[in-house]
Structures are given as C-alpha cells and as structure tokens.
Amino acid sequence: MGFGDLKSSAGLQSLNEYLSDKSYIEGYVPSQGDVAVFNGVGSAPGSQYVNVLRWYRHIASYTNDERLAFPGVQKPLDQYGGASTSAPPADDDDFDLFGDDDEEEEAEAERIKQERIAAYNAKKSKKPALVAKSNIILDVKPWDDETDMKEVEAKVRTIEADGLLWGASKFVPLAYGIKKLQISCVVEDDKIGTDFLEEAITAFEDLVQSVDVAAFNKV
Amino acid sequence: MATEDVWEVEHLSEFLERESPTEEIGYGKCSLLSVTWYMTQTSPHSSLCGSTLEDETEIRHWIMFYLTRIRGVLPWQPLPREQLFGALKELNSHLSKRLYVSGSGFSLSDILLFYGLHKILINMSYSEKMSLVHICRWFDQIQHYPKLKPFSWLWVSCPKTSL
C-alpha cells in the first residue's frame, strides 16, 4: 500500500498520519525509502501537515550526496507506508516463468481469503478487547490518633469513577496509637492514574494527611 | 554536582565509551551541563555537541531546559506536576516541528532528555502519553538508537497513532 498521489491533499494527509508516530519512513534511521518519498512529495508541504513538514525539513537538511548515501534500495513509491500484508507481492509476476494462465485459481484463492478474513473479523469482534488493569495498594495516613479511621475509609470508598473498583482494606498501626488505612483497588490503566487517586483522596483534607502508593502491580 | 546526577553521568560515560571524569575535574563543583559537555567534548563523539555555533547554543539551551524545567534545579525536589506538564507541553510542541531536540541531528541534548524523561514516561498512563504524542514519537526514535539498545529492558511503550 502506498500513500496515493503525494501531490494531492489526500496523499499528504495519509503520509501525515503515517508519520505521526514515526520519525522516518522505514525503521529508525534515514533510508532510501525517505529519499523516494521525499522526491515524491517534491516541495515543502503546507503547515497543516505538521508531521510531513517536520520530516520533510529534516530530510531536506541533508545534501544531495548525503541523501544518496542513505542505506537501502529505492523501491517504487507505492510500496512504502503501512505494513499491510494484503498488498500483492508485485515481484511475483515478473518471475512467472511458465506464464500459467491461472486467473481462475487466483479468483478462487482470493474468494477463500476474503471468507477467512470475514470469519476472522467476526471472531475478533466477539472477543472483548483486552483492557490493561493495575492493582494498586494505597496508604492513607490521618492527621492524628483522634481521626476516625472508619470515616476515612467510608469517605475513600465514596470516590467513584469509571474504571475504578475498591477492594479490601485494613488498618495498620503506625505509632502512638495512630493507624493508617491500607486499601487496595483495581483500576483500568487508560482511565485512572495514581495521580487522580491521590488528588481525590487528599481532597478530604480534614481527615487525610497524606496518601502514598504502597504497591502498583499490573494485572 | 549532586549525587542524583551520577546516574546520568554513568550512563553517558557508557554511551561515550569513556571513563566518567571523577578525578579529572572538580566533580563536586560543576553542574551536570558542564560535566557532560566536557565528557562529550573529550570523547570520540564530540560531534554530539554540535558542529556550528548555532547548533551548540541550541543544544545548551535544551540541556538547561531539561535541568531547570523538567528535572528541577534541585533534583531531590521534584517539580510540581502542573509545572512539569507545562514544560512537557512546551517540549511536545517544539518536537512537533523537529525530529531531534536541537541542531540538525542526534545530540547530547537528546541523550540527557532521554535519560530524564525515561523516569517520567515509564510512570505515565496511556492517556497522558496520548496528549504528548510528539514526545513519544521522539522518545521511541531515541530508544531505538543502536547504542542505547542496552536500555531495552527499560523499554517504554509508546502509543501508536497510525496503522
């Protein structure tokens, strides 16, 4: 799969998306792939394609000779971008020495492939997406021994958020009759961070002196 | 130089394949910037300090940015979260226009920011990383740098925004 016509806005848009999380066209060093696409783009793109512009300026900072010395072999433009496995291996045709006219077979193979892809997609859509979760144990420390730890626990458990589930808790003696609350919870990494928890709990400032993360484990 | 800086200096000396300059210079009195600058200049990788005066100035600027705005002048006293995120946003928008932090290529400022941001990024949630996509792209690029490979056991996953 290629980026389409790199002179058109659609082509630049797809290149822009491709470069949003990459520094170079292929791998982590400048290569002939960069030169090929660089020549394809031709001139500096508009500032709305911020990722293309960044990459373009960087490649342009090399001299022509330096660019020629980049590693790799230039491929046709339409073979860069996206590690799409469905792209037909174009080279195969060139080496078809027997010149078999197996179009029918190909059509059949294509049909079977399509069916498999459909079946795979159907299966995938049924499987629930894997959610990264973490098990966090928090230490909540009160101001003094007169703080009602039961109330602290009740207050902490009132914190509700999407992707947050409170677990078991216990009171651990610290010193001079002061106890700290140790409470565990399970969070979804994408939705809840430890900062959110700490901020939410320290908001009960009349009762809570400090909050520490005692343990943080991926589930 | 604070004891907290030793981590950076030791990793850097590994990277530059030279001894850390404990004896050579008054280790205790110099800032991290001067020590690392000296180490790089006296190693075979002096090009990491930039080849022109413009590059050099820019590299120094971003090392100072790291020391004052991201790490804090007192390394044992982390910056408040809002200040840190303000600085990270600034770096993020800078990196939207650049492949590397300063100059025209990989430099000492990339290395020091890499070491410094590693500690921060590894504790960041996915959504926080998504708000700093350009930093993540740059970080992923740096952590694939061949000579930084020994750090792969500390790999930080970077969000993929394209297919």
Coordinates of C-alpha atoms in Angstrom, one line a residue:
Chain A
M1 CA 0.0 0.0 0.0
G2 CA 1.3 3.5 -0.8
F3 CA 0.3 6.9 0.2
G4 CA -1.6 7.6 -3.1
D5 CA -0.8 10.7 -5.0
L6 CA 1.7 12.6 -2.8
K7 CA 0.9 15.9 -4.7
S8 CA -2.8 15.6 -3.7
S9 CA -4.1 16.6 -0.3
A10 CA -5.4 13.0 0.3
G11 CA -1.9 11.6 -0.3
L12 CA -0.3 14.2 2.0
Q13 CA -3.0 13.5 4.6
S14 CA -2.2 9.8 4.7
L15 CA 1.5 10.4 4.8
N16 CA 0.9 12.9 7.6
E17 CA -1.0 10.2 9.6
Y18 CA 1.7 7.7 8.9
L19 CA 4.5 10.0 10.2
S20 CA 2.5 11.0 13.3
D21 CA 4.3 8.3 15.4
K22 CA 7.4 7.7 13.2
S23 CA 10.5 9.7 12.5
Y24 CA 11.4 8.1 9.3
I25 CA 9.6 6.2 6.5
E26 CA 11.2 2.9 7.3
G27 CA 12.8 1.9 10.6
Y28 CA 14.7 4.3 12.8
V29 CA 17.3 5.7 10.5
P30 CA 17.1 7.6 7.3
S31 CA 17.0 5.3 4.3
Q32 CA 16.3 5.3 0.6
G33 CA 12.7 5.0 1.5
D34 CA 12.9 8.5 2.8
V35 CA 14.5 9.7 -0.4
A36 CA 11.9 8.1 -2.6
V37 CA 9.0 9.7 -0.7
F38 CA 10.9 12.9 -0.3
N39 CA 11.3 13.1 -4.1
G40 CA 7.6 12.1 -4.4
V41 CA 6.5 15.0 -2.2
G42 CA 8.7 17.4 -4.2
S43 CA 8.3 20.6 -2.3
A44 CA 7.7 21.5 1.3
P45 CA 4.0 20.8 2.3
G46 CA 1.7 23.3 4.0
S47 CA 1.8 23.8 7.7
Q48 CA -1.4 21.8 8.2
Y49 CA 0.6 18.6 7.5
V50 CA 2.8 19.2 10.6
N51 CA 4.2 15.7 10.7
V52 CA 5.1 15.7 7.0
L53 CA 6.6 19.1 7.3
R54 CA 8.8 18.1 10.2
W55 CA 10.1 15.0 8.4
Y56 CA 10.5 16.9 5.1
R57 CA 12.6 19.6 6.7
H58 CA 14.8 17.0 8.3
I59 CA 15.4 15.1 5.1
A60 CA 15.9 18.5 3.3
S61 CA 18.7 19.4 5.8
Y62 CA 20.9 16.7 4.2
T63 CA 22.8 17.5 1.0
N64 CA 22.0 15.6 -2.2
D65 CA 25.2 13.5 -1.8
E66 CA 24.3 12.6 1.8
R67 CA 20.9 11.5 0.7
L68 CA 22.3 9.3 -2.0
A69 CA 24.5 7.6 0.7
F70 CA 21.4 6.6 2.9
P71 CA 21.3 2.8 3.2
G72 CA 18.7 0.6 1.4
V73 CA 17.4 0.3 -2.1
Q74 CA 14.8 2.6 -3.5
K75 CA 11.5 0.8 -4.2
P76 CA 8.6 2.2 -6.3
L77 CA 6.7 4.8 -4.3
D78 CA 3.6 2.8 -3.9
Q79 CA 5.4 0.2 -1.8
Y80 CA 6.0 2.4 1.1
G81 CA 3.9 3.1 4.1
G82 CA 1.7 0.7 6.2
A83 CA 2.9 -2.8 6.9
S84 CA -0.2 -4.0 5.1
T85 CA 0.1 -7.8 4.4
S86 CA -2.7 -7.8 1.9
A87 CA -0.6 -5.9 -0.6
P88 CA 0.0 -8.2 -3.5
P89 CA 3.7 -9.1 -3.9
A90 CA 4.3 -7.3 -7.2
D91 CA 7.6 -9.1 -7.8
D92 CA 5.9 -12.5 -8.2
D93 CA 4.6 -11.6 -11.7
D94 CA 8.0 -10.9 -13.0
F95 CA 9.2 -14.3 -12.2
D96 CA 6.2 -16.2 -13.5
L97 CA 8.4 -18.1 -16.0
F98 CA 5.8 -20.6 -17.1
G99 CA 3.2 -17.9 -17.8
D100 CA 0.4 -20.0 -16.4
D101 CA -3.0 -18.5 -17.0
D102 CA -4.3 -19.4 -13.6
E103 CA -6.7 -16.5 -13.2
E104 CA -9.5 -18.8 -12.2
E105 CA -7.4 -20.4 -9.5
E106 CA -6.4 -16.9 -8.3
A107 CA -10.0 -15.8 -8.1
E108 CA -10.9 -18.9 -6.1
A109 CA -7.9 -18.3 -3.8
E110 CA -9.0 -14.7 -3.4
R111 CA -12.5 -15.7 -2.6
I112 CA -11.3 -18.1 0.1
K113 CA -9.0 -15.5 1.5
Q114 CA -11.9 -13.0 1.7
E115 CA -14.0 -15.6 3.5
R116 CA -11.3 -16.2 6.0
I117 CA -10.8 -12.5 6.7
A118 CA -14.5 -12.1 7.2
A119 CA -14.6 -15.1 9.6
Y120 CA -11.5 -13.7 11.4
N121 CA -13.0 -10.3 11.8
A122 CA -16.3 -11.7 13.1
K123 CA -14.4 -13.8 15.6
K124 CA -12.3 -10.8 16.6
S125 CA -15.3 -8.5 17.1
K126 CA -16.8 -11.1 19.5
K127 CA -13.7 -11.2 21.7
P128 CA -13.7 -8.4 24.2
A129 CA -10.8 -6.0 23.9
L130 CA -8.1 -6.7 26.4
V131 CA -8.1 -3.9 29.0
A132 CA -4.9 -3.2 30.8
K133 CA -5.6 -3.1 34.5
S134 CA -3.5 -2.5 37.6
N135 CA -3.8 -3.4 41.2
I136 CA -2.9 -0.5 43.4
I137 CA -2.5 -0.5 47.2
L138 CA -2.7 2.9 48.8
D139 CA -1.6 4.0 52.2
V140 CA -3.8 6.8 53.6
K141 CA -2.4 8.5 56.7
P142 CA -4.6 10.5 59.1
W143 CA -3.5 13.7 61.0
D144 CA -3.6 12.2 64.5
D145 CA -4.9 9.4 66.6
E146 CA -8.3 11.2 67.0
T147 CA -9.2 10.8 63.4
D148 CA -12.0 8.3 62.9
M149 CA -10.4 5.8 60.5
K150 CA -13.9 4.3 59.8
E151 CA -14.9 7.6 58.5
V152 CA -11.8 7.9 56.4
E153 CA -12.5 4.5 54.9
A154 CA -16.1 5.4 54.2
K155 CA -15.0 8.7 52.5
V156 CA -12.4 7.0 50.4
R157 CA -15.0 4.5 49.2
T158 CA -17.3 7.3 48.1
I159 CA -14.8 8.1 45.3
E160 CA -16.4 6.7 42.2
A161 CA -15.0 6.8 38.7
D162 CA -15.3 4.9 35.5
G163 CA -12.7 2.0 35.6
L164 CA -12.1 2.2 39.4
L165 CA -13.0 -0.6 41.8
W166 CA -12.2 -0.5 45.5
G167 CA -11.1 -3.7 47.2
A168 CA -10.2 -4.9 50.7
S169 CA -8.9 -2.6 53.3
K170 CA -7.3 -2.8 56.7
F171 CA -6.0 -0.5 59.5
V172 CA -2.3 -0.8 60.1
P173 CA -0.9 0.6 63.4
L174 CA 1.8 3.2 62.8
A175 CA 2.8 4.6 66.2
Y176 CA 1.4 6.3 69.3
G177 CA -2.0 4.7 68.6
I178 CA -2.2 6.2 65.1
K179 CA -3.4 3.8 62.5
K180 CA -3.1 4.2 58.7
L181 CA -5.7 2.9 56.2
Q182 CA -4.3 0.4 53.7
I183 CA -6.8 0.0 50.9
S184 CA -6.5 -1.8 47.6
C185 CA -8.2 -1.1 44.3
V186 CA -8.2 -2.2 40.7
V187 CA -8.0 0.4 38.0
E188 CA -8.1 0.4 34.3
D189 CA -4.8 2.0 33.2
D190 CA -6.3 4.0 30.4
K191 CA -8.9 5.7 32.6
I192 CA -7.4 6.1 36.0
G193 CA -3.9 7.2 37.1
T194 CA -2.4 7.2 40.6
D195 CA -2.4 11.0 40.4
F196 CA -6.1 11.0 40.2
L197 CA -6.5 8.8 43.2
E198 CA -4.1 10.7 45.3
E199 CA -5.7 14.0 44.4
A200 CA -9.2 12.7 45.1
I201 CA -8.2 11.3 48.5
T202 CA -6.2 14.2 49.7
A203 CA -9.2 16.3 48.9
F204 CA -10.6 15.1 52.2
E205 CA -8.1 17.4 53.9
D206 CA -9.8 17.4 57.3
L207 CA -9.1 13.8 57.7
V208 CA -6.2 12.8 55.4
Q209 CA -2.7 14.0 55.9
S210 CA -1.1 12.1 53.0
V211 CA -1.6 9.3 50.5
D212 CA 1.2 7.1 49.3
V213 CA 1.2 4.3 46.7
A214 CA 2.3 1.3 48.6
A215 CA 2.2 -1.2 45.7
F216 CA 1.4 -1.0 42.0
N217 CA 1.0 -4.2 40.1
K218 CA -0.1 -4.9 36.6
V219 CA -2.9 -7.4 36.5
Chain B
M1 CA 27.2 18.2 41.3
A2 CA 24.5 16.4 43.2
T3 CA 24.7 12.7 43.8
E4 CA 21.5 12.4 41.8
D5 CA 23.4 13.3 38.7
V6 CA 25.7 10.3 38.9
W7 CA 23.1 8.1 37.3
E8 CA 23.1 10.4 34.2
V9 CA 26.9 10.7 34.1
E10 CA 27.5 7.0 34.4
H11 CA 25.1 6.1 31.6
L12 CA 26.6 8.8 29.5
S13 CA 30.1 7.5 30.0
E14 CA 28.9 4.1 29.0
F15 CA 27.4 5.6 25.9
L16 CA 30.5 7.6 25.0
E17 CA 32.8 4.7 25.9
R18 CA 34.9 6.7 28.2
E19 CA 35.6 6.8 31.9
S20 CA 33.5 9.1 34.0
P21 CA 35.7 12.1 34.9
T22 CA 35.6 11.7 38.6
E23 CA 39.3 12.5 39.0
E24 CA 39.9 14.8 36.1
I25 CA 37.7 17.8 37.1
G26 CA 36.3 19.2 40.3
Y27 CA 33.3 16.9 40.1
G28 CA 31.6 18.4 43.1
K29 CA 31.5 21.9 42.0
C30 CA 30.3 21.7 38.4
S31 CA 26.8 21.5 37.0
L32 CA 25.6 18.5 35.1
L33 CA 25.7 20.6 31.9
S34 CA 29.4 21.4 32.3
V35 CA 30.4 17.8 33.3
T36 CA 28.5 16.1 30.4
W37 CA 29.7 18.8 28.0
Y38 CA 33.3 18.1 29.0
M39 CA 32.8 14.4 28.8
T40 CA 31.4 14.5 25.3
Q41 CA 34.0 17.0 24.0
T42 CA 36.8 14.8 25.2
S43 CA 35.3 11.6 23.8
P44 CA 35.4 10.3 20.2
H45 CA 31.7 11.5 20.0
S46 CA 32.4 15.3 20.2
S47 CA 30.1 15.8 17.3
L48 CA 27.2 15.3 19.8
C49 CA 27.9 18.9 21.0
G50 CA 27.0 20.3 17.5
S51 CA 29.2 21.3 14.6
T52 CA 28.2 25.0 14.3
L53 CA 27.9 27.7 17.0
E54 CA 24.1 27.8 16.3
D55 CA 23.8 24.1 17.0
E56 CA 25.9 24.4 20.1
T57 CA 23.8 27.2 21.5
E58 CA 20.6 25.3 20.8
I59 CA 21.9 22.1 22.4
R60 CA 23.0 24.1 25.6
H61 CA 19.6 25.7 25.7
W62 CA 17.7 22.4 25.7
I63 CA 20.0 20.9 28.3
M64 CA 19.3 23.9 30.5
F65 CA 15.6 23.4 29.7
Y66 CA 15.9 19.8 31.0
L67 CA 17.8 20.8 34.1
T68 CA 15.6 23.7 35.1
R69 CA 12.2 23.0 33.8
I70 CA 11.9 19.2 33.8
R71 CA 14.2 17.9 36.4
G72 CA 14.2 21.0 38.6
V73 CA 17.3 22.7 39.9
L74 CA 17.2 20.6 43.0
P75 CA 17.0 17.1 41.7
W76 CA 15.8 15.7 45.1
Q77 CA 12.9 18.0 45.0
P78 CA 10.6 17.1 42.1
L79 CA 8.8 20.0 40.4
P80 CA 5.1 20.4 41.0
R81 CA 3.0 18.4 38.5
E82 CA 1.5 21.5 36.7
Q83 CA 4.9 23.0 36.1
L84 CA 6.3 19.7 34.8
F85 CA 3.4 19.2 32.5
G86 CA 3.7 22.8 31.3
A87 CA 7.3 22.1 30.4
L88 CA 6.4 18.8 28.7
K89 CA 3.7 20.6 26.6
E90 CA 6.3 23.1 25.5
L91 CA 8.8 20.4 24.6
N92 CA 5.9 18.5 22.8
S93 CA 5.1 21.5 20.6
H94 CA 8.8 22.0 19.9
L95 CA 9.1 18.4 18.8
S96 CA 6.1 18.7 16.5
K97 CA 8.4 20.6 14.2
R98 CA 11.6 18.7 14.9
L99 CA 12.9 15.2 14.6
Y100 CA 15.5 15.7 17.2
V101 CA 15.6 18.2 20.0
S102 CA 18.2 20.5 18.7
G103 CA 20.5 21.1 15.8
S104 CA 20.1 19.0 12.7
G105 CA 20.5 15.6 14.3
F106 CA 21.1 13.4 17.3
S107 CA 22.9 15.4 20.0
L108 CA 23.8 15.5 23.7
S109 CA 20.5 17.2 24.5
D110 CA 18.6 14.2 23.1
I111 CA 20.6 11.9 25.3
L112 CA 20.2 13.8 28.6
L113 CA 16.5 14.4 27.9
F114 CA 16.1 10.7 27.1
Y115 CA 17.6 9.7 30.5
G116 CA 15.5 12.3 32.3
L117 CA 12.2 11.7 30.5
H118 CA 12.6 7.9 30.9
K119 CA 11.8 8.1 34.6
I120 CA 8.7 10.3 33.8
L121 CA 7.4 8.4 30.8
I122 CA 7.6 5.0 32.4
N123 CA 5.1 6.0 35.1
M124 CA 2.8 7.8 32.7
S125 CA -0.7 6.4 31.8
Y126 CA -1.7 5.8 28.2
S127 CA -4.0 8.8 28.1
E128 CA -1.2 11.1 29.4
K129 CA 1.1 9.8 26.7
M130 CA -1.5 10.4 24.1
S131 CA -1.5 14.1 25.0
L132 CA 2.2 14.2 24.3
V133 CA 2.4 12.3 21.0
H134 CA 5.4 14.2 19.6
I135 CA 7.5 13.5 22.7
C136 CA 6.5 9.8 22.5
R137 CA 7.5 9.7 18.8
W138 CA 10.8 11.3 19.6
F139 CA 11.4 9.1 22.6
D140 CA 10.6 5.9 20.6
Q141 CA 13.1 7.1 18.0
I142 CA 15.8 7.7 20.6
Q143 CA 15.2 4.4 22.4
H144 CA 15.8 2.6 19.1
Y145 CA 19.1 4.3 18.7
P146 CA 21.6 1.4 18.3
K147 CA 23.9 2.3 21.1
L148 CA 21.0 2.9 23.5
K149 CA 19.9 -0.6 23.0
P150 CA 21.1 -1.9 26.4
F151 CA 18.2 0.1 27.8
S152 CA 15.7 -2.2 26.1
W153 CA 15.0 -3.8 29.4
L154 CA 13.6 -0.5 30.4
W155 CA 11.5 -0.2 27.2
V156 CA 8.8 2.4 27.3
S157 CA 5.7 1.6 25.2
C158 CA 4.7 4.5 23.0
P159 CA 1.2 4.9 21.7
K160 CA 0.8 4.2 18.0
T161 CA -1.3 6.8 16.4
S162 CA -1.2 5.4 12.8
L163 CA -1.8 1.9 11.4

